[in-house]
Coordinates of N, CA and C in Angstrom, one line a residue:
M1 N 139.1 103.2 57.8 CA 138.2 104.2 58.3 C 136.8 103.6 58.5
I2 N 136.2 103.9 59.7 CA 134.9 103.4 60.0 C 134.1 104.6 60.6
E3 N 133.0 104.9 60.0 CA 132.2 106.0 60.4 C 130.7 105.6 60.5
D4 N 130.2 105.8 61.7 CA 128.7 105.6 62.0 C 128.0 106.9 61.5
L5 N 127.0 106.7 60.6 CA 126.3 107.8 60.0 C 125.0 108.1 60.9
V6 N 124.7 109.3 61.1 CA 123.5 109.7 61.8 C 122.3 109.7 60.9
T7 N 121.3 108.9 61.2 CA 120.2 108.8 60.2 C 118.9 109.2 60.9
A8 N 118.9 109.4 62.2 CA 117.7 109.6 63.0 C 116.9 110.9 62.5
E9 N 117.6 111.8 62.0 CA 117.0 113.1 61.6 C 116.5 113.1 60.2
I10 N 116.6 112.0 59.4 CA 116.2 112.0 58.0 C 114.7 111.9 58.0
P11 N 114.0 112.9 57.4 CA 112.5 112.9 57.4 C 112.0 111.8 56.6
A12 N 110.8 111.3 57.0 CA 110.1 110.2 56.3 C 109.8 110.6 54.9
E13 N 109.6 111.8 54.6 CA 109.3 112.3 53.2 C 110.5 112.1 52.3
Q14 N 111.7 112.3 52.9 CA 112.9 112.1 52.0 C 113.1 110.6 51.8
L15 N 112.8 109.8 52.8 CA 112.9 108.3 52.6 C 111.9 107.8 51.5
D16 N 110.7 108.4 51.6 CA 109.7 108.1 50.6 C 110.2 108.4 49.2
E17 N 110.8 109.6 49.1 CA 111.3 110.0 47.8 C 112.4 109.1 47.3
L18 N 113.3 108.7 48.2 CA 114.4 107.8 47.9 C 113.8 106.5 47.4
E19 N 112.8 106.0 48.0 CA 112.2 104.7 47.6 C 111.5 104.8 46.2
R20 N 110.8 106.0 46.0 CA 110.2 106.2 44.7 C 111.3 106.2 43.6
F21 N 112.4 106.9 43.9 CA 113.5 106.9 42.9 C 114.0 105.5 42.6
A22 N 114.2 104.8 43.7 CA 114.8 103.4 43.6 C 113.9 102.5 42.8
R23 N 112.6 102.6 43.0 CA 111.6 101.8 42.3 C 111.5 102.2 40.8
G24 N 111.6 103.5 40.5 CA 111.4 104.0 39.2 C 112.5 104.2 38.3
C25 N 113.7 104.6 38.8 CA 114.8 104.9 37.9 C 116.0 104.1 38.1
A26 N 116.2 103.4 39.2 CA 117.4 102.7 39.5 C 117.4 101.3 38.9
G27 N 118.6 100.8 38.5 CA 118.8 99.5 38.1 C 118.6 98.5 39.2
P28 N 118.5 97.2 39.0 CA 118.2 96.2 40.0 C 119.1 96.2 41.2
Q29 N 120.4 96.3 41.0 CA 121.4 96.3 42.1 C 121.3 97.6 42.9
L30 N 121.2 98.7 42.3 CA 121.1 100.0 43.0 C 119.7 100.0 43.7
R31 N 118.7 99.6 43.1 CA 117.3 99.6 43.7 C 117.3 98.8 45.0
N32 N 117.9 97.6 44.9 CA 118.0 96.7 46.1 C 118.8 97.4 47.2
L33 N 119.9 98.0 46.9 CA 120.7 98.7 47.9 C 119.9 99.9 48.5
L34 N 119.3 100.7 47.7 CA 118.6 101.9 48.2 C 117.4 101.5 49.0
L35 N 116.7 100.5 48.6 CA 115.5 100.0 49.4 C 115.9 99.4 50.7
S36 N 117.0 98.6 50.7 CA 117.5 98.1 52.0 C 118.0 99.2 52.9
L37 N 118.7 100.2 52.3 CA 119.2 101.3 53.1 C 118.0 102.1 53.7
S38 N 117.0 102.3 53.0 CA 115.8 103.0 53.5 C 115.1 102.2 54.6
R39 N 115.0 100.9 54.4 CA 114.3 100.0 55.4 C 115.1 100.1 56.7
C40 N 116.5 100.0 56.6 CA 117.3 100.0 57.8 C 117.1 101.4 58.5
I41 N 117.1 102.5 57.8 CA 117.0 103.8 58.4 C 115.6 103.9 59.1
R42 N 114.5 103.4 58.4 CA 113.2 103.4 59.1 C 113.2 102.6 60.3
D43 N 113.9 101.5 60.3 CA 113.9 100.6 61.5 C 114.8 101.1 62.6
G44 N 115.5 102.2 62.4 CA 116.4 102.8 63.4 C 117.8 102.2 63.5
A45 N 118.2 101.5 62.5 CA 119.5 100.8 62.5 C 120.6 101.9 62.4
T46 N 121.7 101.5 62.9 CA 122.9 102.4 62.7 C 123.5 102.0 61.4
I47 N 123.8 103.0 60.6 CA 124.5 102.7 59.3 C 125.9 103.1 59.4
T48 N 126.8 102.2 59.1 CA 128.2 102.4 59.2 C 128.9 102.3 57.8
A49 N 129.7 103.4 57.5 CA 130.4 103.4 56.3 C 131.9 103.0 56.6
T50 N 132.4 102.2 55.8 CA 133.8 101.7 56.0 C 134.6 101.7 54.7
S51 N 135.9 101.8 54.9 CA 136.8 101.6 53.7 C 137.0 100.1 53.6
G52 N 137.5 99.7 52.5 CA 137.7 98.3 52.2 C 138.8 97.7 53.1
A53 N 139.7 98.5 53.6 CA 140.8 98.0 54.4 C 140.6 98.2 55.9
A54 N 139.4 98.6 56.4 CA 139.1 98.9 57.8 C 139.3 97.6 58.6
S55 N 140.0 97.8 59.7 CA 140.2 96.7 60.7 C 139.8 97.1 62.1
L56 N 139.5 96.1 62.9 CA 139.1 96.3 64.2 C 140.0 95.6 65.2
T57 N 140.0 96.2 66.4 CA 140.7 95.5 67.5 C 139.8 94.3 68.0
P58 N 140.3 93.4 68.7 CA 139.4 92.3 69.2 C 138.3 92.9 70.1
S59 N 138.5 93.9 70.9 CA 137.4 94.5 71.7 C 136.3 95.1 70.8
Q60 N 136.7 95.8 69.8 CA 135.8 96.4 68.8 C 135.0 95.3 68.1
A61 N 135.7 94.3 67.7 CA 135.0 93.2 66.9 C 134.0 92.4 67.8
A62 N 134.4 92.2 69.1 CA 133.5 91.5 70.0 C 132.3 92.3 70.3
D63 N 132.5 93.6 70.4 CA 131.3 94.5 70.6 C 130.4 94.5 69.4
R64 N 131.0 94.5 68.3 CA 130.2 94.5 67.0 C 129.4 93.2 66.9
L65 N 130.0 92.1 67.3 CA 129.4 90.8 67.2 C 128.5 90.5 68.4
G66 N 128.5 91.3 69.4 CA 127.7 91.1 70.6 C 128.1 89.8 71.4
M67 N 129.4 89.7 71.5 CA 130.0 88.5 72.3 C 131.1 89.0 73.1
S68 N 131.5 88.1 74.1 CA 132.6 88.5 74.9 C 134.0 88.4 74.2
R69 N 134.9 89.2 74.7 CA 136.3 89.1 74.0 C 136.9 87.7 74.1
T70 N 136.6 87.1 75.3 CA 137.1 85.7 75.5 C 136.6 84.8 74.4
H71 N 135.3 84.8 74.1 CA 134.7 84.0 73.1 C 135.3 84.3 71.7
L72 N 135.5 85.6 71.5 CA 136.1 86.0 70.2 C 137.5 85.5 70.0
Y73 N 138.3 85.5 71.1 CA 139.6 85.0 71.0 C 139.6 83.5 70.7
K74 N 138.6 82.7 71.2 CA 138.5 81.3 70.9 C 138.2 81.1 69.4
L75 N 137.3 82.0 68.9 CA 137.0 81.9 67.4 C 138.3 82.2 66.6
L76 N 139.0 83.2 67.0 CA 140.3 83.6 66.3 C 141.3 82.5 66.4
D77 N 141.4 81.9 67.6 CA 142.4 80.8 67.7 C 142.1 79.6 66.9
R78 N 140.8 79.3 66.7 CA 140.3 78.2 65.9 C 140.3 78.5 64.4
G79 N 140.6 79.8 64.1 CA 140.6 80.2 62.7 C 139.2 80.4 62.1
E80 N 138.2 80.5 62.9 CA 136.8 80.7 62.4 C 136.7 82.1 61.9
I81 N 137.5 83.0 62.5 CA 137.5 84.4 62.0 C 139.0 84.7 61.7
P82 N 139.4 85.1 60.5 CA 140.8 85.4 60.2 C 141.2 86.7 61.0
S83 N 142.5 86.7 61.3 CA 143.0 87.9 62.0 C 144.5 88.0 61.6
H84 N 145.1 89.1 61.8 CA 146.5 89.3 61.5 C 147.1 90.0 62.7
R85 N 148.4 89.9 62.9 CA 149.1 90.6 64.0 C 149.7 91.9 63.6
V86 N 149.6 92.8 64.5 CA 150.3 94.1 64.4 C 151.1 94.2 65.7
G87 N 152.4 93.8 65.5 CA 153.2 93.7 66.7 C 152.6 92.5 67.6
R88 N 152.3 92.8 68.8 CA 151.8 91.8 69.7 C 150.3 91.8 69.6
D89 N 149.7 92.8 69.0 CA 148.2 92.9 69.0 C 147.6 92.2 67.7
R90 N 146.4 91.9 67.8 CA 145.6 91.3 66.7 C 144.7 92.4 66.1
R91 N 144.5 92.2 64.8 CA 143.5 93.1 64.1 C 142.7 92.2 63.2
I92 N 141.4 92.5 63.1 CA 140.5 91.7 62.3 C 139.9 92.6 61.2
Q93 N 139.9 92.2 60.0 CA 139.4 93.0 58.9 C 137.8 93.0 59.1
L94 N 137.3 94.2 58.9 CA 135.8 94.4 59.0 C 135.1 93.4 58.0
R95 N 135.6 93.3 56.9 CA 134.9 92.4 55.9 C 134.9 90.9 56.4
D96 N 135.9 90.5 57.2 CA 135.9 89.1 57.7 C 134.8 89.0 58.8
I97 N 134.6 90.1 59.6 CA 133.6 90.2 60.6 C 132.2 90.0 59.9
A98 N 132.0 90.8 58.8 CA 130.8 90.7 58.0 C 130.5 89.3 57.5
I99 N 131.5 88.7 57.0 CA 131.4 87.3 56.4 C 131.0 86.4 57.5
F100 N 131.7 86.5 58.7 CA 131.4 85.6 59.8 C 129.9 85.8 60.3
E101 N 129.5 87.0 60.4 CA 128.2 87.4 60.8 C 127.1 86.8 59.8
A102 N 127.4 86.9 58.5 CA 126.4 86.4 57.5 C 126.4 84.8 57.6
E103 N 127.5 84.2 57.8 CA 127.5 82.7 58.0 C 126.8 82.3 59.2
R104 N 127.0 83.1 60.3 CA 126.3 82.7 61.6 C 124.8 82.9 61.4
Q105 N 124.3 83.9 60.7 CA 122.9 84.1 60.5 C 122.4 83.0 59.6
R106 N 123.1 82.6 58.6 CA 122.7 81.5 57.7 C 122.6 80.2 58.5
D107 N 123.6 79.9 59.4 CA 123.6 78.7 60.2 C 122.4 78.7 61.2
R108 N 122.1 79.8 61.7 CA 120.9 79.9 62.6 C 119.6 79.7 61.9
R109 N 119.5 80.2 60.7 CA 118.3 80.0 59.9 C 118.1 78.5 59.6
E110 N 119.2 77.9 59.2 CA 119.2 76.4 58.8 C 118.8 75.6 60.0
L111 N 119.3 75.9 61.2 CA 119.0 75.2 62.4 C 117.5 75.4 62.8
A112 N 117.0 76.6 62.6 CA 115.6 76.9 62.9 C 114.7 76.1 61.9
E113 N 115.1 76.0 60.7 CA 114.3 75.3 59.7 C 114.4 73.8 60.0
R114 N 115.5 73.3 60.4 CA 115.6 71.9 60.8 C 114.7 71.5 61.9
F115 N 114.7 72.4 63.0 CA 113.8 72.1 64.1 C 112.4 72.2 63.7
A116 N 112.0 73.1 62.8 CA 110.6 73.3 62.4 C 110.2 72.0 61.6
T117 N 111.1 71.5 60.8 CA 110.8 70.3 60.0 C 110.7 69.1 60.9
Q118 N 111.5 69.0 61.9 CA 111.4 67.9 62.9 C 110.0 68.0 63.6
H119 N 109.6 69.2 64.0 CA 108.4 69.3 64.7 C 107.2 68.9 63.8
R120 N 107.2 69.4 62.5 CA 106.2 69.0 61.6 C 106.1 67.5 61.4
T121 N 107.3 66.9 61.2 CA 107.4 65.4 61.0 C 106.8 64.7 62.2
R122 N 107.2 65.1 63.4 CA 106.7 64.5 64.6 C 105.2 64.7 64.7
A123 N 104.7 65.8 64.4 CA 103.2 66.1 64.5 C 102.5 65.2 63.5
D124 N 103.1 65.1 62.3 CA 102.4 64.3 61.2 C 102.4 62.8 61.7
A125 N 103.5 62.3 62.3 CA 103.5 60.9 62.7 C 102.5 60.7 63.8
V126 N 102.4 61.6 64.8 CA 101.4 61.5 65.8 C 100.0 61.5 65.3
N127 N 99.7 62.4 64.3 CA 98.4 62.4 63.7 C 98.1 61.1 62.9
E128 N 99.1 60.6 62.3 CA 98.9 59.3 61.5 C 98.6 58.2 62.5
I129 N 99.3 58.1 63.6 CA 99.1 57.1 64.6 C 97.7 57.2 65.2
A130 N 97.3 58.5 65.5 CA 96.0 58.7 66.0 C 94.9 58.3 65.0
D131 N 95.1 58.5 63.7 CA 94.1 58.1 62.7 C 94.0 56.5 62.7
L132 N 95.1 55.8 62.9 CA 95.1 54.4 62.9 C 94.4 53.8 64.2
L133 N 94.4 54.5 65.2 CA 93.7 54.1 66.5 C 92.3 54.4 66.4

């Protein structure tokens, strides 16, 4: 089961109250969850509730990941995203989509950090050469 929750109508005062509760009474795990939830709602994100066994069709998974179905099938064929067959059709567990998305975001961050480091190293080398001249 997958259900998108409507959050646009939640008043800011109720979100403020949720955050006060999270900071004051909740344990660390619940506090982090509630504050993240509040932040997402304030940012206008869609909140989706799912059961642990929720699965998606390739079209649904591609839409959720923001990619073409053709590209998704390439990832499925290479085993980068696990899938299982239901007759002739494929299904993808929602948790596997979430894992893939988290890994993709981590890889993007690492790549951005690597480029930033290269740029700093190059700039430092240019400055050092300029100082020698």
